[in-house]
Coordinates of N, CA and C in Angstrom, one line a residue:
M1 N -22.8 -56.2 -40.1 CA -22.8 -56.3 -41.5 C -22.8 -57.8 -42.0
H2 N -22.0 -58.6 -41.3 CA -22.0 -60.1 -41.7 C -23.3 -60.7 -41.3
L3 N -24.0 -60.2 -40.3 CA -25.3 -60.8 -40.0 C -26.3 -60.5 -41.1
I4 N -26.3 -59.3 -41.6 CA -27.2 -58.9 -42.7 C -26.9 -59.8 -44.0
L5 N -25.6 -60.0 -44.3 CA -25.2 -60.8 -45.4 C -25.7 -62.2 -45.2
G6 N -25.4 -62.8 -44.1 CA -25.9 -64.1 -43.8 C -27.4 -64.3 -43.9
G7 N -28.1 -63.3 -43.4 CA -29.6 -63.4 -43.5 C -30.1 -63.4 -44.9
A8 N -29.4 -62.5 -45.8 CA -29.8 -62.5 -47.2 C -29.6 -63.8 -47.9
L9 N -28.4 -64.4 -47.6 CA -28.1 -65.7 -48.3 C -29.1 -66.8 -47.8
I10 N -29.3 -66.8 -46.5 CA -30.2 -67.8 -46.0 C -31.6 -67.6 -46.5
G11 N -32.0 -66.4 -46.7 CA -33.4 -66.1 -47.2 C -33.5 -66.5 -48.7
A12 N -32.4 -66.3 -49.5 CA -32.4 -66.7 -50.8 C -32.5 -68.2 -51.0
L13 N -31.7 -68.9 -50.1 CA -31.7 -70.4 -50.1 C -33.1 -70.9 -49.7
C14 N -33.7 -70.4 -48.7 CA -35.0 -70.8 -48.3 C -36.0 -70.6 -49.4
S15 N -35.9 -69.5 -50.1 CA -36.9 -69.2 -51.1 C -36.8 -70.2 -52.2
G16 N -35.5 -70.6 -52.6 CA -35.3 -71.6 -53.6 C -35.8 -73.0 -53.2
L17 N -35.6 -73.4 -51.9 CA -36.1 -74.6 -51.5 C -37.7 -74.7 -51.5
I18 N -38.2 -73.5 -51.1 CA -39.7 -73.5 -51.1 C -40.3 -73.6 -52.5
A19 N -39.5 -72.9 -53.4 CA -40.0 -73.0 -54.8 C -39.9 -74.4 -55.3
L20 N -38.8 -75.1 -55.0 CA -38.7 -76.5 -55.5 C -39.8 -77.4 -54.9
A21 N -40.0 -77.2 -53.6 CA -41.0 -78.0 -52.9 C -42.4 -77.7 -53.4
S22 N -42.6 -76.6 -54.0 CA -44.0 -76.3 -54.5 C -44.2 -76.8 -55.9
G23 N -43.3 -77.5 -56.4 CA -43.5 -78.1 -57.7 C -42.9 -77.3 -58.9
V24 N -42.1 -76.3 -58.6 CA -41.6 -75.5 -59.7 C -40.5 -76.3 -60.4
T25 N -40.5 -76.4 -61.7 CA -39.6 -77.2 -62.5 C -38.3 -76.4 -62.7
V26 N -37.2 -77.2 -63.0 CA -35.9 -76.5 -63.3 C -36.0 -75.6 -64.5
E27 N -36.8 -76.0 -65.5 CA -36.9 -75.1 -66.7 C -37.5 -73.8 -66.3
S28 N -38.5 -73.8 -65.4 CA -39.2 -72.6 -65.1 C -38.3 -71.7 -64.2
L29 N -37.4 -72.4 -63.4 CA -36.4 -71.6 -62.7 C -35.4 -70.9 -63.6
Y30 N -35.0 -71.6 -64.7 CA -34.1 -71.0 -65.6 C -34.8 -69.8 -66.3
C31 N -36.0 -69.9 -66.6 CA -36.8 -68.8 -67.2 C -36.8 -67.7 -66.2
L32 N -37.1 -68.0 -65.0 CA -37.2 -66.9 -64.0 C -35.9 -66.2 -63.8
V33 N -34.8 -67.0 -63.8 CA -33.5 -66.3 -63.7 C -33.2 -65.5 -64.9
D34 N -33.5 -65.9 -66.1 CA -33.3 -65.2 -67.3 C -34.1 -63.9 -67.3
Q35 N -35.3 -64.0 -66.8 CA -36.2 -62.8 -66.8 C -35.7 -61.7 -65.8
F36 N -35.2 -62.2 -64.7 CA -34.8 -61.2 -63.6 C -33.2 -61.2 -63.4
Q37 N -32.5 -61.5 -64.5 CA -31.0 -61.5 -64.4 C -30.4 -60.2 -64.0
S38 N -31.0 -59.1 -64.4 CA -30.4 -57.8 -64.0 C -30.6 -57.5 -62.5
L39 N -31.8 -57.9 -62.0 CA -32.1 -57.8 -60.6 C -31.2 -58.7 -59.8
I40 N -31.0 -59.9 -60.3 CA -30.1 -60.9 -59.6 C -28.7 -60.4 -59.6
A41 N -28.2 -59.8 -60.7 CA -26.9 -59.3 -60.8 C -26.7 -58.2 -59.8
G42 N -27.7 -57.3 -59.7 CA -27.6 -56.2 -58.8 C -27.6 -56.7 -57.3
F43 N -28.4 -57.7 -57.1 CA -28.4 -58.3 -55.7 C -27.0 -58.9 -55.4
L44 N -26.4 -59.6 -56.4 CA -25.1 -60.2 -56.1 C -24.1 -59.1 -55.9
A45 N -24.2 -58.0 -56.7 CA -23.2 -56.9 -56.6 C -23.3 -56.3 -55.2
L46 N -24.6 -56.2 -54.7 CA -24.8 -55.7 -53.4 C -24.2 -56.5 -52.3
I47 N -24.3 -57.8 -52.5 CA -23.7 -58.8 -51.5 C -22.2 -58.7 -51.6
G48 N -21.6 -58.5 -52.8 CA -20.2 -58.4 -52.9 C -19.7 -57.1 -52.3
A49 N -20.4 -56.0 -52.5 CA -20.1 -54.8 -51.8 C -20.1 -54.9 -50.3
A50 N -21.2 -55.6 -49.8 CA -21.3 -55.8 -48.4 C -20.1 -56.5 -47.8
I51 N -19.7 -57.6 -48.6 CA -18.5 -58.4 -48.1 C -17.3 -57.5 -48.1
T52 N -17.1 -56.6 -49.1 CA -15.9 -55.8 -49.2 C -15.9 -54.8 -48.0
V53 N -17.1 -54.2 -47.7 CA -17.2 -53.3 -46.6 C -16.8 -54.0 -45.3
W54 N -17.3 -55.2 -45.2 CA -17.1 -55.9 -43.9 C -15.6 -56.2 -43.8
I55 N -14.9 -56.7 -44.9 CA -13.5 -57.0 -44.8 C -12.7 -55.7 -44.5
I56 N -13.0 -54.6 -45.1 CA -12.3 -53.3 -44.9 C -12.5 -52.9 -43.4
S57 N -13.8 -53.1 -42.9 CA -14.0 -52.7 -41.5 C -13.2 -53.6 -40.6
L58 N -13.0 -54.9 -40.8 CA -12.2 -55.7 -40.0 C -10.7 -55.2 -40.1
Q59 N -10.3 -54.9 -41.3 CA -8.9 -54.4 -41.4 C -8.7 -53.1 -40.7
L60 N -9.7 -52.2 -40.7 CA -9.5 -50.9 -40.0 C -9.5 -51.2 -38.5
Q61 N -10.4 -52.1 -38.0 CA -10.4 -52.4 -36.6 C -9.0 -53.0 -36.1
E62 N -8.4 -53.8 -37.0 CA -7.2 -54.4 -36.6 C -6.1 -53.4 -36.6
S63 N -6.1 -52.5 -37.6 CA -5.1 -51.4 -37.7 C -5.2 -50.5 -36.5
Q64 N -6.5 -50.2 -36.1 CA -6.6 -49.3 -34.9 C -6.1 -50.0 -33.6
R65 N -6.4 -51.4 -33.6 CA -5.9 -52.1 -32.4 C -4.4 -52.1 -32.3
Q66 N -3.7 -52.3 -33.5 CA -2.3 -52.3 -33.5 C -1.7 -50.9 -33.2
F67 N -2.4 -49.9 -33.6 CA -2.0 -48.5 -33.3 C -2.1 -48.3 -31.8
E68 N -3.2 -48.7 -31.2 CA -3.3 -48.5 -29.7 C -2.3 -49.3 -28.9
I69 N -2.0 -50.5 -29.4 CA -0.9 -51.3 -28.7 C 0.4 -50.6 -28.8
A70 N 0.7 -50.1 -30.1 CA 2.0 -49.4 -30.2 C 2.1 -48.2 -29.4
K71 N 1.0 -47.4 -29.3 CA 0.9 -46.2 -28.5 C 1.1 -46.5 -27.1
R72 N 0.4 -47.6 -26.6 CA 0.5 -48.0 -25.2 C 2.0 -48.4 -24.8
D73 N 2.6 -49.2 -25.8 CA 4.0 -49.6 -25.5 C 4.9 -48.4 -25.5
K74 N 4.7 -47.4 -26.4 CA 5.5 -46.2 -26.4 C 5.4 -45.4 -25.1
V75 N 4.1 -45.3 -24.7 CA 3.9 -44.5 -23.4 C 4.6 -45.2 -22.3
E76 N 4.5 -46.6 -22.2 CA 5.1 -47.3 -21.1 C 6.6 -47.2 -21.2
A77 N 7.2 -47.1 -22.4 CA 8.6 -47.0 -22.5 C 9.0 -45.6 -22.0
E78 N 8.3 -44.5 -22.4 CA 8.6 -43.2 -21.9 C 8.4 -43.1 -20.4
K79 N 7.4 -43.7 -19.9 CA 7.2 -43.7 -18.4 C 8.3 -44.4 -17.7
A80 N 8.8 -45.4 -18.3 CA 9.9 -46.2 -17.6 C 11.2 -45.3 -17.5
A81 N 11.4 -44.4 -18.5 CA 12.6 -43.6 -18.4 C 12.3 -42.3 -17.7
T82 N 11.1 -41.9 -17.4 CA 10.8 -40.6 -16.8 C 11.5 -40.4 -15.4
P83 N 11.5 -41.4 -14.5 CA 12.2 -41.1 -13.2 C 13.7 -40.7 -13.4
L84 N 14.4 -41.2 -14.4 CA 15.8 -40.8 -14.7 C 15.8 -39.4 -15.2
I85 N 14.9 -39.1 -16.1 CA 14.9 -37.7 -16.6 C 14.5 -36.7 -15.5
L86 N 13.6 -37.0 -14.7 CA 13.2 -36.1 -13.6 C 14.3 -36.0 -12.6
S87 N 15.1 -37.1 -12.4 CA 16.2 -37.0 -11.5 C 17.3 -36.0 -12.0
S88 N 17.5 -36.0 -13.3 CA 18.4 -35.1 -13.9 C 17.9 -33.7 -13.8
L89 N 16.6 -33.5 -13.8 CA 16.0 -32.2 -13.6 C 16.2 -31.7 -12.2
C90 N 16.1 -32.6 -11.3 CA 16.4 -32.3 -9.9 C 17.8 -31.9 -9.7
D91 N 18.7 -32.6 -10.4 CA 20.2 -32.2 -10.3 C 20.4 -30.8 -10.9
Y92 N 19.7 -30.6 -12.0 CA 19.7 -29.2 -12.6 C 19.3 -28.2 -11.6
A93 N 18.2 -28.4 -10.9 CA 17.6 -27.4 -10.0 C 18.6 -27.2 -8.8
Q94 N 19.3 -28.3 -8.4 CA 20.3 -28.2 -7.4 C 21.5 -27.3 -7.8
N95 N 21.9 -27.5 -9.1 CA 23.0 -26.7 -9.6 C 22.6 -25.2 -9.7
C96 N 21.3 -25.0 -10.1 CA 20.8 -23.6 -10.2 C 20.8 -23.0 -8.8
A97 N 20.4 -23.7 -7.8 CA 20.3 -23.2 -6.5 C 21.7 -22.9 -5.9
N98 N 22.7 -23.8 -6.2 CA 24.0 -23.6 -5.8 C 24.6 -22.3 -6.4
L99 N 24.5 -22.1 -7.7 CA 25.0 -21.0 -8.4 C 24.3 -19.7 -7.9
S100 N 23.0 -19.7 -7.7 CA 22.3 -18.6 -7.2 C 22.7 -18.2 -5.8
S101 N 22.9 -19.2 -5.0 CA 23.3 -19.0 -3.6 C 24.7 -18.4 -3.6
R102 N 25.6 -18.8 -4.5 CA 26.9 -18.3 -4.6 C 26.9 -16.8 -5.0
I103 N 26.0 -16.5 -5.9 CA 25.8 -15.1 -6.3 C 25.3 -14.2 -5.2
L104 N 24.4 -14.8 -4.4 CA 23.8 -14.1 -3.3 C 24.9 -13.8 -2.2
D105 N 25.7 -14.8 -2.0 CA 26.8 -14.6 -1.0 C 27.8 -13.6 -1.4
L106 N 28.0 -13.4 -2.8 CA 29.0 -12.5 -3.3 C 28.3 -11.1 -3.6
S107 N 27.1 -11.0 -3.4 CA 26.4 -9.7 -3.8 C 26.9 -8.5 -3.2
N108 N 27.5 -8.6 -2.0 CA 28.0 -7.4 -1.3 C 29.5 -7.2 -1.6
Q109 N 30.1 -8.0 -2.4 CA 31.5 -7.9 -2.8 C 31.7 -7.0 -4.0
P110 N 32.9 -6.4 -4.1 CA 33.2 -5.5 -5.3 C 33.2 -6.4 -6.5
H111 N 33.1 -5.7 -7.7 CA 32.9 -6.4 -9.0 C 34.1 -7.3 -9.2
A112 N 35.3 -6.9 -8.9 CA 36.5 -7.7 -9.2 C 36.5 -9.0 -8.4
Q113 N 36.1 -8.9 -7.2 CA 36.1 -10.1 -6.3 C 35.0 -11.0 -6.7
R114 N 33.8 -10.5 -7.1 CA 32.7 -11.3 -7.6 C 33.2 -12.1 -8.9
L115 N 33.9 -11.4 -9.8 CA 34.3 -12.0 -11.0 C 35.3 -13.1 -10.7
T116 N 36.3 -12.9 -9.8 CA 37.3 -13.9 -9.5 C 36.6 -15.1 -8.8
S117 N 35.7 -14.8 -7.9 CA 35.1 -15.9 -7.1 C 34.2 -16.8 -8.0
L118 N 33.4 -16.2 -8.9 CA 32.6 -17.0 -9.7 C 33.4 -17.7 -10.8
A119 N 34.4 -17.2 -11.2 CA 35.3 -17.9 -12.2 C 35.9 -19.1 -11.6
A120 N 36.2 -19.1 -10.3 CA 36.8 -20.2 -9.6 C 35.8 -21.2 -9.1
T121 N 34.5 -20.9 -9.2 CA 33.4 -21.8 -8.8 C 33.2 -22.9 -9.9
P122 N 33.2 -24.2 -9.6 CA 33.1 -25.2 -10.6 C 31.8 -25.1 -11.4
I123 N 30.7 -24.5 -10.9 CA 29.5 -24.4 -11.6 C 29.3 -23.0 -12.1
A124 N 30.4 -22.3 -12.3 CA 30.3 -20.9 -12.7 C 29.4 -20.7 -14.0
D125 N 29.6 -21.6 -15.0 CA 28.8 -21.6 -16.2 C 27.3 -22.0 -15.8
S126 N 26.4 -21.3 -16.4 CA 25.0 -21.5 -16.1 C 24.6 -22.9 -16.4
P127 N 23.9 -23.6 -15.4 CA 23.4 -25.0 -15.6 C 22.4 -25.1 -16.8
S128 N 22.4 -26.2 -17.4 CA 21.5 -26.4 -18.5 C 20.9 -27.8 -18.5
I129 N 19.9 -28.1 -19.4 CA 19.3 -29.4 -19.5 C 19.8 -30.1 -20.7
D130 N 20.0 -31.4 -20.6 CA 20.4 -32.2 -21.8 C 19.2 -32.1 -22.8
K131 N 19.6 -31.9 -24.1 CA 18.6 -31.9 -25.1 C 17.8 -33.2 -25.3
D132 N 18.4 -34.3 -25.0 CA 17.7 -35.6 -25.1 C 16.6 -35.7 -24.0
D133 N 16.9 -35.1 -22.8 CA 15.9 -35.1 -21.8 C 14.7 -34.2 -22.1
I134 N 15.0 -33.1 -22.8 CA 13.9 -32.2 -23.2 C 13.0 -32.9 -24.2
Q135 N 13.7 -33.6 -25.2 CA 12.9 -34.4 -26.2 C 12.1 -35.5 -25.6
S136 N 12.6 -36.1 -24.6 CA 11.9 -37.2 -23.9 C 10.6 -36.6 -23.2
I137 N 10.8 -35.5 -22.6 CA 9.7 -34.8 -21.9 C 8.6 -34.5 -23.0
K138 N 9.0 -33.9 -24.1 CA 8.1 -33.6 -25.2 C 7.3 -34.8 -25.6
K139 N 8.0 -36.0 -25.8 CA 7.3 -37.2 -26.2 C 6.3 -37.6 -25.1
Y140 N 6.7 -37.5 -23.9 CA 5.7 -37.8 -22.8 C 4.5 -36.9 -22.9
I141 N 4.7 -35.6 -23.1 CA 3.6 -34.7 -23.3 C 2.7 -35.1 -24.4
E142 N 3.3 -35.7 -25.5 CA 2.5 -36.1 -26.6 C 1.5 -37.2 -26.3
F143 N 2.0 -38.2 -25.5 CA 1.2 -39.4 -25.3 C 0.6 -39.5 -23.8
G144 N 1.0 -38.6 -23.0 CA 0.5 -38.6 -21.6 C -1.0 -38.2 -21.5
N145 N -1.6 -38.5 -20.3 CA -3.0 -38.1 -20.1 C -3.0 -36.6 -19.9
E146 N -4.2 -36.0 -19.7 CA -4.4 -34.6 -19.6 C -3.6 -34.0 -18.4
G147 N -3.7 -34.6 -17.3 CA -3.1 -34.1 -16.1 C -1.5 -34.2 -16.2
E148 N -1.0 -35.2 -16.8 CA 0.4 -35.3 -17.0 C 0.9 -34.3 -18.0
R149 N 0.2 -34.1 -19.1 CA 0.5 -33.1 -20.1 C 0.6 -31.7 -19.4
K150 N -0.4 -31.4 -18.6 CA -0.5 -30.1 -18.0 C 0.7 -29.8 -17.1
H151 N 1.1 -30.8 -16.3 CA 2.2 -30.6 -15.4 C 3.6 -30.6 -16.1
L152 N 3.7 -31.4 -17.1 CA 5.0 -31.4 -17.8 C 5.2 -30.2 -18.7
K153 N 4.1 -29.7 -19.3 CA 4.2 -28.4 -20.0 C 4.6 -27.3 -19.1
H154 N 4.0 -27.2 -17.9 CA 4.4 -26.2 -16.9 C 5.8 -26.4 -16.5
L155 N 6.3 -27.6 -16.3 CA 7.6 -27.8 -15.9 C 8.6 -27.4 -17.0
L156 N 8.3 -27.8 -18.2 CA 9.2 -27.5 -19.3 C 9.3 -26.0 -19.5
N157 N 8.2 -25.3 -19.4 CA 8.2 -23.8 -19.6 C 9.0 -23.2 -18.5
K158 N 8.8 -23.7 -17.2 CA 9.6 -23.1 -16.1 C 11.1 -23.3 -16.3
V159 N 11.5 -24.4 -16.8 CA 12.9 -24.7 -17.0 C 13.5 -23.8 -18.1
Q160 N 12.8 -23.7 -19.2 CA 13.2 -22.8 -20.3 C 13.4 -21.4 -19.9
V161 N 12.4 -20.9 -19.1 CA 12.4 -19.5 -18.7 C 13.6 -19.3 -17.7
Q162 N 13.7 -20.3 -16.8 CA 14.7 -20.2 -15.7 C 16.2 -20.2 -16.3
I163 N 16.4 -21.0 -17.3 CA 17.7 -21.0 -17.9 C 18.1 -19.6 -18.4
A164 N 17.2 -19.0 -19.1 CA 17.4 -17.6 -19.6 C 17.6 -16.6 -18.5
R165 N 16.8 -16.7 -17.5 CA 16.9 -15.7 -16.4 C 18.2 -15.9 -15.6
L166 N 18.6 -17.2 -15.4 CA 19.8 -17.4 -14.6 C 21.0 -17.0 -15.3
R167 N 21.1 -17.1 -16.6 CA 22.2 -16.6 -17.4 C 22.3 -15.1 -17.3
G168 N 21.1 -14.4 -17.3 CA 21.1 -13.0 -17.2 C 21.6 -12.6 -15.8
T169 N 21.2 -13.3 -14.8 CA 21.6 -12.9 -13.4 C 23.1 -13.1 -13.3
R170 N 23.6 -14.3 -13.8 CA 25.1 -14.5 -13.7 C 25.8 -13.4 -14.5
G171 N 25.3 -13.0 -15.6 CA 25.9 -12.0 -16.4 C 26.0 -10.7 -15.6
K172 N 25.0 -10.4 -14.9 CA 25.0 -9.2 -14.1 C 26.0 -9.3 -12.9
A173 N 26.2 -10.5 -12.4 CA 27.1 -10.7 -11.3 C 28.5 -10.6 -11.7
V174 N 28.9 -10.9 -12.9 CA 30.3 -10.8 -13.3 C 30.5 -9.5 -14.1
G175 N 29.5 -8.7 -14.3 CA 29.6 -7.5 -15.0 C 29.5 -6.3 -14.1
E176 N 29.8 -5.1 -14.7 CA 29.7 -3.8 -14.0 C 28.2 -3.4 -14.1
L177 N 27.5 -3.3 -12.9 CA 26.1 -3.0 -12.9 C 25.9 -1.5 -12.8
P178 N 25.2 -1.0 -13.8 CA 24.8 0.5 -13.8 C 23.7 0.7 -12.8
H179 N 23.9 0.5 -11.5 CA 22.9 0.6 -10.5 C 23.5 1.2 -9.3
N180 N 22.7 2.1 -8.6 CA 23.3 2.8 -7.4 C 23.5 1.9 -6.3
K181 N 22.7 0.8 -6.3 CA 22.9 -0.2 -5.2 C 22.9 -1.6 -5.8
P182 N 24.1 -1.9 -6.5 CA 24.2 -3.2 -7.2 C 23.9 -4.4 -6.3
H183 N 24.3 -4.4 -5.0 CA 24.2 -5.6 -4.2 C 22.7 -5.9 -3.9
K184 N 21.9 -4.8 -3.8 CA 20.4 -5.0 -3.7 C 19.8 -5.7 -4.9
L185 N 20.2 -5.2 -6.1 CA 19.7 -5.8 -7.3 C 20.1 -7.3 -7.4
L186 N 21.4 -7.6 -7.1 CA 21.8 -9.0 -7.2 C 21.1 -9.9 -6.1
Q187 N 20.9 -9.3 -4.9 CA 20.2 -10.1 -3.9 C 18.8 -10.4 -4.3
H188 N 18.2 -9.4 -4.9 CA 16.8 -9.6 -5.4 C 16.7 -10.7 -6.4
E189 N 17.6 -10.6 -7.4 CA 17.6 -11.6 -8.5 C 18.1 -13.0 -8.1
A190 N 19.1 -13.0 -7.2 CA 19.5 -14.3 -6.7 C 18.4 -15.0 -5.9
N191 N 17.7 -14.3 -5.1 CA 16.6 -14.9 -4.3 C 15.5 -15.4 -5.3
A192 N 15.3 -14.6 -6.3 CA 14.2 -15.1 -7.3 C 14.7 -16.3 -8.0
R193 N 16.0 -16.4 -8.4 CA 16.5 -17.6 -9.0 C 16.5 -18.8 -8.1
I194 N 16.7 -18.6 -6.8 CA 16.7 -19.8 -5.9 C 15.3 -20.3 -5.8
L195 N 14.3 -19.4 -5.7 CA 12.9 -19.8 -5.6 C 12.5 -20.5 -6.9
E196 N 12.9 -20.1 -8.0 CA 12.6 -20.8 -9.3 C 13.2 -22.2 -9.3
A197 N 14.4 -22.3 -8.8 CA 15.1 -23.6 -8.7 C 14.3 -24.5 -7.8
A198 N 13.8 -24.0 -6.7 CA 13.0 -24.8 -5.7 C 11.7 -25.2 -6.3
E199 N 11.1 -24.3 -7.2 CA 9.8 -24.7 -7.8 C 10.0 -25.8 -8.8
V200 N 11.1 -25.7 -9.6 CA 11.4 -26.8 -10.6 C 11.6 -28.1 -9.8
Y201 N 12.3 -28.0 -8.7 CA 12.5 -29.2 -7.9 C 11.2 -29.8 -7.4
A202 N 10.4 -28.9 -6.9 CA 9.1 -29.4 -6.3 C 8.2 -30.0 -7.4
I203 N 8.1 -29.4 -8.5 CA 7.2 -29.9 -9.6 C 7.8 -31.3 -10.1
A204 N 9.1 -31.3 -10.3 CA 9.8 -32.6 -10.7 C 9.6 -33.6 -9.7
G205 N 9.7 -33.2 -8.4 CA 9.5 -34.2 -7.3 C 8.1 -34.8 -7.3
N206 N 7.1 -34.0 -7.5 CA 5.7 -34.5 -7.5 C 5.5 -35.4 -8.6
F207 N 6.1 -35.1 -9.8 CA 5.9 -36.0 -11.0 C 6.8 -37.2 -10.8
F208 N 7.9 -37.1 -10.1 CA 8.7 -38.3 -9.9 C 8.0 -39.3 -9.1
E209 N 7.3 -38.9 -8.1 CA 6.5 -39.8 -7.3 C 5.3 -40.4 -8.1
H210 N 4.7 -39.6 -9.0 CA 3.6 -40.1 -9.8 C 4.2 -41.1 -10.8
A211 N 5.3 -40.8 -11.4 CA 5.9 -41.7 -12.4 C 6.3 -43.1 -11.8
R212 N 6.6 -43.1 -10.5 CA 6.9 -44.3 -9.8 C 5.7 -44.9 -9.2
E213 N 4.5 -44.4 -9.6 CA 3.2 -44.9 -9.1 C 3.2 -44.8 -7.5
E214 N 3.8 -43.8 -7.0 CA 3.7 -43.6 -5.5 C 2.9 -42.5 -5.1
G215 N 2.2 -41.8 -6.0 CA 1.4 -40.7 -5.6 C 0.7 -40.1 -6.8
A216 N -0.4 -39.4 -6.5 CA -1.2 -38.8 -7.6 C -0.7 -37.3 -7.8
L217 N -0.9 -36.8 -9.0 CA -0.5 -35.5 -9.3 C -1.5 -34.5 -8.7
P218 N -1.0 -33.4 -8.1 CA -1.9 -32.4 -7.6 C -2.7 -31.7 -8.7
D219 N -3.9 -31.2 -8.4 CA -4.7 -30.5 -9.4 C -4.0 -29.3 -9.9
E220 N -3.3 -28.5 -9.1 CA -2.7 -27.3 -9.5 C -1.2 -27.6 -9.9
T221 N -0.7 -26.9 -10.9 CA 0.7 -27.1 -11.3 C 1.6 -26.3 -10.4
K222 N 1.1 -25.2 -9.8 CA 1.9 -24.4 -8.9 C 2.1 -25.2 -7.6
P223 N 3.3 -25.3 -7.1 CA 3.6 -26.1 -5.9 C 3.0 -25.4 -4.7
S224 N 2.6 -26.2 -3.7 CA 2.1 -25.7 -2.4 C 3.3 -25.1 -1.6
L225 N 3.0 -24.4 -0.6 CA 4.0 -23.8 0.3 C 4.8 -25.0 1.0
E226 N 4.1 -26.0 1.4 CA 4.8 -27.2 2.0 C 5.8 -27.8 1.0
N227 N 5.4 -27.9 -0.2 CA 6.4 -28.5 -1.2 C 7.6 -27.5 -1.4
M228 N 7.3 -26.2 -1.5 CA 8.4 -25.3 -1.7 C 9.3 -25.3 -0.5
L229 N 8.8 -25.2 0.7 CA 9.7 -25.2 1.9 C 10.5 -26.5 1.9
S230 N 9.9 -27.6 1.6 CA 10.6 -28.9 1.6 C 11.7 -28.9 0.6
S231 N 11.4 -28.3 -0.6 CA 12.4 -28.3 -1.7 C 13.6 -27.4 -1.4
L232 N 13.3 -26.2 -0.7 CA 14.3 -25.3 -0.3 C 15.3 -26.0 0.6
R233 N 14.7 -26.7 1.6 CA 15.6 -27.4 2.5 C 16.4 -28.5 1.9
I234 N 15.8 -29.2 0.9 CA 16.6 -30.3 0.2 C 17.7 -29.7 -0.6
L235 N 17.5 -28.5 -1.1 CA 18.5 -27.8 -1.9 C 19.6 -27.1 -1.1
G236 N 19.5 -27.3 0.3 CA 20.6 -26.9 1.1 C 20.3 -25.5 1.8
L237 N 19.1 -25.0 1.8 CA 18.8 -23.7 2.4 C 18.0 -24.0 3.7
D238 N 18.0 -23.0 4.6 CA 17.1 -23.1 5.8 C 16.8 -21.7 6.2
E239 N 15.8 -21.7 7.2 CA 15.3 -20.4 7.7 C 16.3 -19.5 8.4
F240 N 17.4 -20.1 8.9 CA 18.4 -19.4 9.6 C 19.4 -18.7 8.7
T241 N 19.9 -19.5 7.7 CA 20.9 -18.9 6.8 C 20.3 -18.1 5.7
H242 N 19.0 -18.3 5.3 CA 18.4 -17.6 4.2 C 16.9 -17.2 4.6
P243 N 16.8 -16.4 5.6 CA 15.4 -16.1 6.1 C 14.6 -15.3 5.1
D244 N 15.2 -14.5 4.2 CA 14.5 -13.7 3.3 C 13.8 -14.6 2.2
I245 N 14.5 -15.6 1.8 CA 13.9 -16.5 0.8 C 12.7 -17.2 1.4
F246 N 12.8 -17.7 2.6 CA 11.6 -18.4 3.2 C 10.5 -17.4 3.4
K247 N 10.8 -16.2 3.7 CA 9.7 -15.2 3.9 C 9.0 -14.9 2.6
I248 N 9.8 -14.8 1.5 CA 9.2 -14.6 0.2 C 8.3 -15.8 -0.2
A249 N 8.8 -17.0 0.1 CA 8.1 -18.2 -0.3 C 6.8 -18.2 0.5
A250 N 6.8 -17.9 1.8 CA 5.6 -17.9 2.6 C 4.5 -17.0 2.1
G251 N 4.9 -15.9 1.5 CA 3.9 -14.9 1.0 C 3.5 -15.2 -0.5
R252 N 4.2 -16.0 -1.2 CA 3.9 -16.3 -2.6 C 3.2 -17.6 -2.9
Y253 N 3.3 -18.5 -2.0 CA 2.7 -19.8 -2.3 C 1.7 -20.2 -1.2
D254 N 0.6 -20.7 -1.7 CA -0.5 -21.1 -0.8 C -0.1 -22.4 -0.1
N255 N -0.5 -22.5 1.2 CA -0.2 -23.8 1.9 C -1.3 -24.8 1.6
A256 N -1.4 -25.3 0.4 CA -2.4 -26.3 0.0 C -2.0 -27.7 0.3

């Protein structure tokens, strides 16, 4: 736009110089201006509008640049705090696995003994996530790239569903179950909660490495079998003490 404006001004100046060089008098120029004053006024208005548009365009460009800088700084700030948040998610998964393992160990016990044992367990209350950590994850989802948003949304959904399910399983463990084989029901649910805890740990672990710029995020949000088995072992389980869980994991997760 400024090139067009400059060209117009230079053209007008050159025309005036050519006119003077051709012997046109000042009086005749005044007459020419008076005759075409409406046209000249319109031309000057057009130049003024062009200048206004150019200035506004520069202001918009600067505003966009400042917005991008602020957005980048905010993303960097969220990324810097992400390893701490993911570490707390891993701690949450560990607590979930501990409680679920405790329920599994007590599944064959009578109701009164289960109630007493769970009440004496330090993590008897269902684990939860700090609200500030959830808000930080949501902010990261807002400004992250497509792959990061996909994995964090999946992780957040997993955690929210798991919290509700674990509370339900613990409620069944301390309550009277209207079931002909309550220990089988508790074993099934406890195994499921342990696998969910391992999945949260695996997803958080993958993103933890990515946030520390030590690895790329996998294409799929679902953990691989290798990730799941590694997470189960980190959570304190193994093939000898909990063979059923490892057998279920082997059939549910692809070894990608």
